XYZ file of N, CA and C in Angstrom:
408
model
N 0.841 -1.185 0.000
C 0.000 0.000 0.000
C 0.879 1.239 0.000
N 0.601 2.155 -0.911
C 1.317 3.425 -0.954
C 0.755 4.343 0.119
N 1.629 4.898 0.936
C 1.183 5.875 1.923
C 1.617 7.250 1.430
N 0.722 7.933 0.742
C 1.071 9.208 0.140
C 1.232 10.319 1.170
N 0.706 10.130 2.380
C 0.972 11.092 3.463
C 2.451 11.036 3.832
N 2.986 9.820 3.941
C 4.410 9.665 4.252
C 5.275 10.188 3.118
N 4.862 9.948 1.890
C 5.614 10.430 0.730
C 5.678 11.958 0.760
N 4.539 12.606 0.958
C 4.495 14.073 0.992
C 5.329 14.614 2.152
N 5.243 13.969 3.311
C 6.023 14.405 4.471
C 7.517 14.301 4.192
N 7.938 13.219 3.583
C 9.362 13.059 3.270
C 9.796 14.051 2.191
N 8.925 14.348 1.248
C 9.259 15.356 0.244
C 9.447 16.725 0.884
N 8.607 17.058 1.855
C 8.772 18.328 2.578
C 10.114 18.328 3.304
N 10.390 17.250 4.026
C 11.644 17.158 4.784
C 12.850 17.327 3.860
N 12.843 16.655 2.714
C 13.971 16.740 1.790
C 14.053 18.110 1.128
N 12.915 18.681 0.781
C 12.881 20.011 0.170
C 13.450 21.056 1.123
N 13.099 20.953 2.398
C 13.622 21.881 3.405
C 15.126 21.663 3.590
N 15.559 20.406 3.666
C 17.000 20.121 3.787
C 17.779 20.722 2.623
N 17.267 20.541 1.412
C 17.936 21.066 0.228
C 18.008 22.594 0.259
N 16.912 23.241 0.643
C 16.891 24.707 0.732
C 17.880 25.187 1.789
N 17.922 24.491 2.920
C 18.850 24.839 3.992
C 20.290 24.762 3.474
N 20.610 23.689 2.770
C 21.964 23.505 2.229
C 22.305 24.607 1.226
N 21.340 25.012 0.391
C 21.581 26.086 -0.563
C 21.874 27.396 0.158
N 21.164 27.646 1.258
C 21.373 28.877 2.018
C 22.724 28.874 2.727
N 23.157 27.717 3.196
C 24.491 27.612 3.806
C 25.552 27.888 2.744
N 25.385 27.263 1.590
C 26.351 27.427 0.502
C 26.417 28.881 0.027
N 25.279 29.566 0.027
C 25.218 30.959 -0.410
C 25.687 31.932 0.672
N 25.943 31.416 1.876
C 26.385 32.280 2.967
C 25.261 32.988 3.700
N 24.012 32.640 3.370
C 22.853 33.243 4.048
C 22.651 32.653 5.443
N 22.999 31.371 5.598
C 22.947 30.684 6.877
C 24.373 30.311 7.265
N 24.660 30.261 8.575
C 25.977 29.781 9.000
C 26.131 28.294 8.662
N 27.351 27.843 8.584
C 27.635 26.446 8.241
C 27.411 25.565 9.474
N 26.140 25.254 9.716
C 25.737 24.433 10.862
C 24.866 23.296 10.363
N 24.712 22.288 11.184
C 23.807 21.181 10.843
C 22.375 21.657 10.915
N 21.565 21.101 10.052
C 20.144 21.455 10.068
C 19.532 20.939 11.367
N 18.791 21.780 12.072
C 18.184 21.338 13.336
C 17.038 20.355 13.098
N 16.755 19.546 14.099
C 15.587 18.664 14.035
C 14.342 19.543 14.007
N 13.386 19.169 13.179
C 12.153 19.936 13.101
C 10.967 19.007 12.918
N 9.790 19.539 13.180
C 8.554 18.762 13.160
C 7.707 19.182 11.962
N 7.138 18.190 11.309
C 6.171 18.426 10.234
C 4.849 17.853 10.728
N 3.810 18.672 10.679
C 2.507 18.208 11.155
C 1.390 18.748 10.272
N 0.226 18.190 10.458
C -0.966 18.665 9.759
C -1.594 19.741 10.638
N -1.717 20.967 10.136
C -2.285 22.043 10.952
C -3.758 21.795 11.277
N -4.177 22.279 12.430
C -5.581 22.147 12.833
C -6.479 22.991 11.934
N -5.978 24.116 11.503
C -6.729 25.045 10.658
C -6.406 24.774 9.189
N -7.396 24.405 8.399
C -7.196 24.039 6.994
C -6.570 25.168 6.171
N -6.864 26.414 6.527
C -6.315 27.548 5.783
C -4.807 27.706 5.994
N -4.258 26.986 6.968
C -2.822 27.045 7.241
C -2.034 26.038 6.419
N -2.665 25.469 5.413
C -1.980 24.547 4.531
C -2.285 23.100 4.844
N -1.660 22.221 4.070
C -1.838 20.790 4.263
C -0.843 20.238 5.278
N 0.329 20.876 5.360
C 1.362 20.507 6.320
C 2.028 21.786 6.814
N 2.594 21.712 7.994
C 3.305 22.848 8.556
C 4.617 22.357 9.161
N 5.681 23.156 9.023
C 6.990 22.793 9.569
C 7.497 23.929 10.450
N 8.133 23.556 11.558
C 8.638 24.548 12.510
C 10.152 24.755 12.394
N 10.724 24.478 11.238
C 12.175 24.533 11.035
C 12.771 25.874 11.460
N 12.135 26.972 11.148
C 12.691 28.287 11.467
C 12.740 28.512 12.974
N 11.727 28.088 13.683
C 11.718 28.259 15.136
C 12.675 27.279 15.803
N 12.746 26.066 15.266
C 13.659 25.068 15.825
C 15.115 25.478 15.631
N 15.391 26.244 14.575
C 16.765 26.634 14.292
C 17.139 28.038 14.707
N 16.253 28.746 15.389
C 16.510 30.150 15.737
C 17.816 30.325 16.512
N 18.043 29.520 17.505
C 19.247 29.651 18.329
C 20.495 29.273 17.523
N 20.424 28.169 16.802
C 21.558 27.704 16.007
C 21.922 28.697 14.910
N 20.904 29.245 14.256
C 21.133 30.175 13.149
C 21.423 31.597 13.625
N 21.113 31.863 14.908
C 21.271 33.216 15.467
C 20.519 34.230 14.589
N 19.250 33.875 14.336
C 18.430 34.672 13.434
C 16.976 34.583 13.894
N 16.245 35.658 13.718
C 14.819 35.638 14.051
C 14.124 34.578 13.201
N 13.244 33.788 13.798
C 12.577 32.713 13.049
C 11.862 33.199 11.795
N 11.214 34.323 11.866
C 10.478 34.823 10.694
C 11.447 35.111 9.543
N 12.607 35.686 9.862
C 13.610 35.997 8.844
C 14.149 34.721 8.192
N 14.494 33.721 9.010
C 15.017 32.473 8.434
C 13.929 31.742 7.648
N 12.672 31.830 8.096
C 11.566 31.201 7.357
C 11.415 31.850 5.983
N 11.551 33.165 5.915
C 11.442 33.857 4.635
C 12.595 33.475 3.708
N 13.810 33.357 4.255
C 14.951 32.919 3.446
C 14.723 31.500 2.928
N 14.243 30.616 3.806
C 13.959 29.243 3.392
C 12.885 29.210 2.313
N 11.846 29.989 2.511
C 10.757 30.028 1.543
C 11.279 30.364 0.147
N 12.161 31.346 0.067
C 12.708 31.756 -1.222
C 13.657 30.719 -1.806
N 14.193 29.819 -0.980
C 15.132 28.801 -1.453
C 14.461 27.464 -1.756
N 13.193 27.319 -1.413
C 12.484 26.062 -1.651
C 12.266 25.835 -3.137
N 12.430 24.581 -3.563
C 12.165 24.195 -4.950
C 11.231 22.985 -4.932
N 10.134 23.075 -5.682
C 9.093 22.057 -5.620
C 9.005 21.154 -6.846
N 9.943 21.270 -7.778
C 9.890 20.435 -8.975
C 9.913 18.961 -8.593
N 9.139 18.169 -9.303
C 9.074 16.711 -9.111
C 8.656 16.308 -7.703
N 7.803 17.115 -7.083
C 7.252 16.768 -5.769
C 5.733 16.918 -5.827
N 5.088 16.506 -4.766
C 3.648 16.704 -4.626
C 3.330 18.085 -4.055
N 4.323 18.920 -3.877
C 4.127 20.225 -3.255
C 3.888 21.290 -4.315
N 2.899 22.131 -4.058
C 2.579 23.204 -5.000
C 3.252 24.508 -4.601
N 3.103 24.888 -3.333
C 3.733 26.106 -2.844
C 3.775 26.087 -1.326
N 4.438 27.107 -0.767
C 4.531 27.248 0.689
C 4.364 28.724 1.040
N 4.066 28.964 2.305
C 3.917 30.328 2.807
C 4.539 30.403 4.189
N 4.973 31.591 4.568
C 5.439 31.827 5.929
C 4.242 32.317 6.720
N 4.075 31.787 7.919
C 2.950 32.186 8.759
C 3.414 32.424 10.194
N 2.709 33.333 10.859
C 2.967 33.593 12.271
C 4.413 33.932 12.548
N 4.942 33.372 13.632
C 6.306 33.718 14.043
C 7.395 33.060 13.193
N 7.004 32.191 12.249
C 8.015 31.562 11.409
C 7.686 30.154 10.965
N 6.432 29.773 10.995
C 6.043 28.468 10.461
C 6.129 28.507 8.947
N 6.469 27.388 8.348
C 6.374 27.221 6.904
C 5.164 26.331 6.651
N 4.177 26.861 5.964
C 2.974 26.107 5.635
C 3.065 25.643 4.190
N 2.854 24.341 3.979
C 2.985 23.733 2.662
C 1.617 23.333 2.132
N 1.439 23.524 0.831
C 0.190 23.198 0.168
C 0.460 22.152 -0.905
N -0.363 21.108 -0.927
C -0.191 20.013 -1.879
C -0.738 20.377 -3.254
N -0.108 19.835 -4.279
C -0.557 20.015 -5.656
C -1.732 19.079 -5.939
N -2.474 19.367 -6.971
C -3.635 18.535 -7.326
C -3.209 17.120 -7.710
N -1.970 16.940 -8.147
C -1.491 15.596 -8.506
C -1.496 14.663 -7.298
N -1.292 15.201 -6.103
C -1.319 14.371 -4.892
C -2.727 13.806 -4.705
N -3.716 14.658 -4.872
C -5.100 14.229 -4.687
C -5.518 13.213 -5.753
N -5.098 13.426 -6.982
C -5.445 12.459 -8.025
C -4.745 11.117 -7.783
N -3.517 11.153 -7.256
C -2.827 9.906 -6.934
C -3.476 9.188 -5.750
N -4.018 9.937 -4.806
C -4.761 9.324 -3.683
C -5.978 8.587 -4.241
N -6.713 9.239 -5.134
C -7.891 8.595 -5.725
C -7.504 7.353 -6.512
N -6.407 7.422 -7.243
C -5.941 6.260 -8.002
C -5.557 5.117 -7.059
N -4.917 5.452 -5.946
C -4.532 4.436 -4.960
C -5.764 3.786 -4.344
N -6.761 4.592 -4.013
C -8.013 4.062 -3.455
C -8.659 3.112 -4.461
N -8.685 3.510 -5.714
C -9.281 2.671 -6.763
C -8.499 1.357 -6.915
N -7.169 1.431 -6.939
C -6.323 0.241 -7.108
C -6.484 -0.739 -5.944
N -6.521 -0.204 -4.733
C -6.538 -1.066 -3.552
C -7.937 -1.493 -3.140
N -8.937 -0.819 -3.671
C -10.313 -1.203 -3.384
C -10.602 -1.294 -1.895
N -11.207 -2.413 -1.491
C -11.599 -2.555 -0.079
C -10.404 -2.724 0.849
N -9.217 -2.940 0.303
C -8.016 -3.047 1.139
C -7.396 -1.690 1.457
N -7.924 -0.628 0.830
C -7.362 0.698 1.087
C -7.490 1.052 2.574
N -6.409 1.477 3.143
C -6.403 1.897 4.548
C -6.092 0.792 5.532
N -6.039 -0.439 5.075
C -5.697 -1.546 5.972
C -4.207 -1.522 6.281
N -3.870 -1.988 7.454
C -2.479 -1.996 7.876
C -2.202 -3.199 8.767
N -0.954 -3.587 8.831
C -0.533 -4.655 9.729
C 0.113 -4.093 10.991
N 0.048 -2.803 11.166
C 0.635 -2.158 12.325
C 0.091 -2.776 13.605
N 0.981 -3.276 14.421
C 0.589 -3.883 15.691
C 0.100 -5.309 15.574
N 0.195 -5.898 14.400
C -0.283 -7.265 14.199
C 0.414 -8.220 15.165
N -0.365 -9.059 15.801
C 0.191 -10.054 16.713
C 0.464 -9.531 18.106
N 0.201 -8.254 18.356
C 0.446 -7.683 19.683
C -0.885 -7.454 20.379
N -0.879 -7.691 21.683
C -2.079 -7.452 22.470
C -2.096 -5.995 22.925
N -3.292 -5.446 22.964
C -3.473 -4.088 23.469
C -4.629 -4.087 24.451
N -4.595 -3.125 25.360
C -5.694 -2.976 26.299
C -6.303 -1.600 26.040
N -7.587 -1.577 25.811
C -8.284 -0.337 25.570
C -9.160 -0.071 26.776
N -8.997 1.122 27.363
C -9.807 1.504 28.511
C -10.715 2.639 28.119
N -11.881 2.630 28.662
C -12.817 3.709 28.456
C -13.083 4.348 29.802
N -12.823 5.647 29.873
C -13.054 6.367 31.121
C -14.058 7.466 30.821
N -15.152 7.472 31.530
C -16.160 8.480 31.346
C -15.898 9.638 32.302
N -15.826 10.823 31.770
C -15.620 12.003 32.606
C -16.926 12.298 33.283
């Protein structure tokens, strides 16, 4: 089963890494390792399909305001051959990513190919779990 959420997340991670490396090479960022950062699905749909906190996670390492580094990263991002259409800087320095229509068409194709098996997983197979219900 193709997990296109994982594919898109990894494309974001690699796109950000590549942009970071370009900025280091150009002298816009100091020659430091890219900081660990989180990619998540924003609660608010208008904030994009995914959001990354790379600028805030790297503020101390880069010795730069998160909003400034987010804007530099935004200008260095390249989306060719990815499921990503564009990105925006939001708030104190989040990078919000928006998926291209090709991602959605590939999701539909995957659903069609996998039929009733779409969404099934072997995660946790063979392991016992205990589910508790607590009423407030």
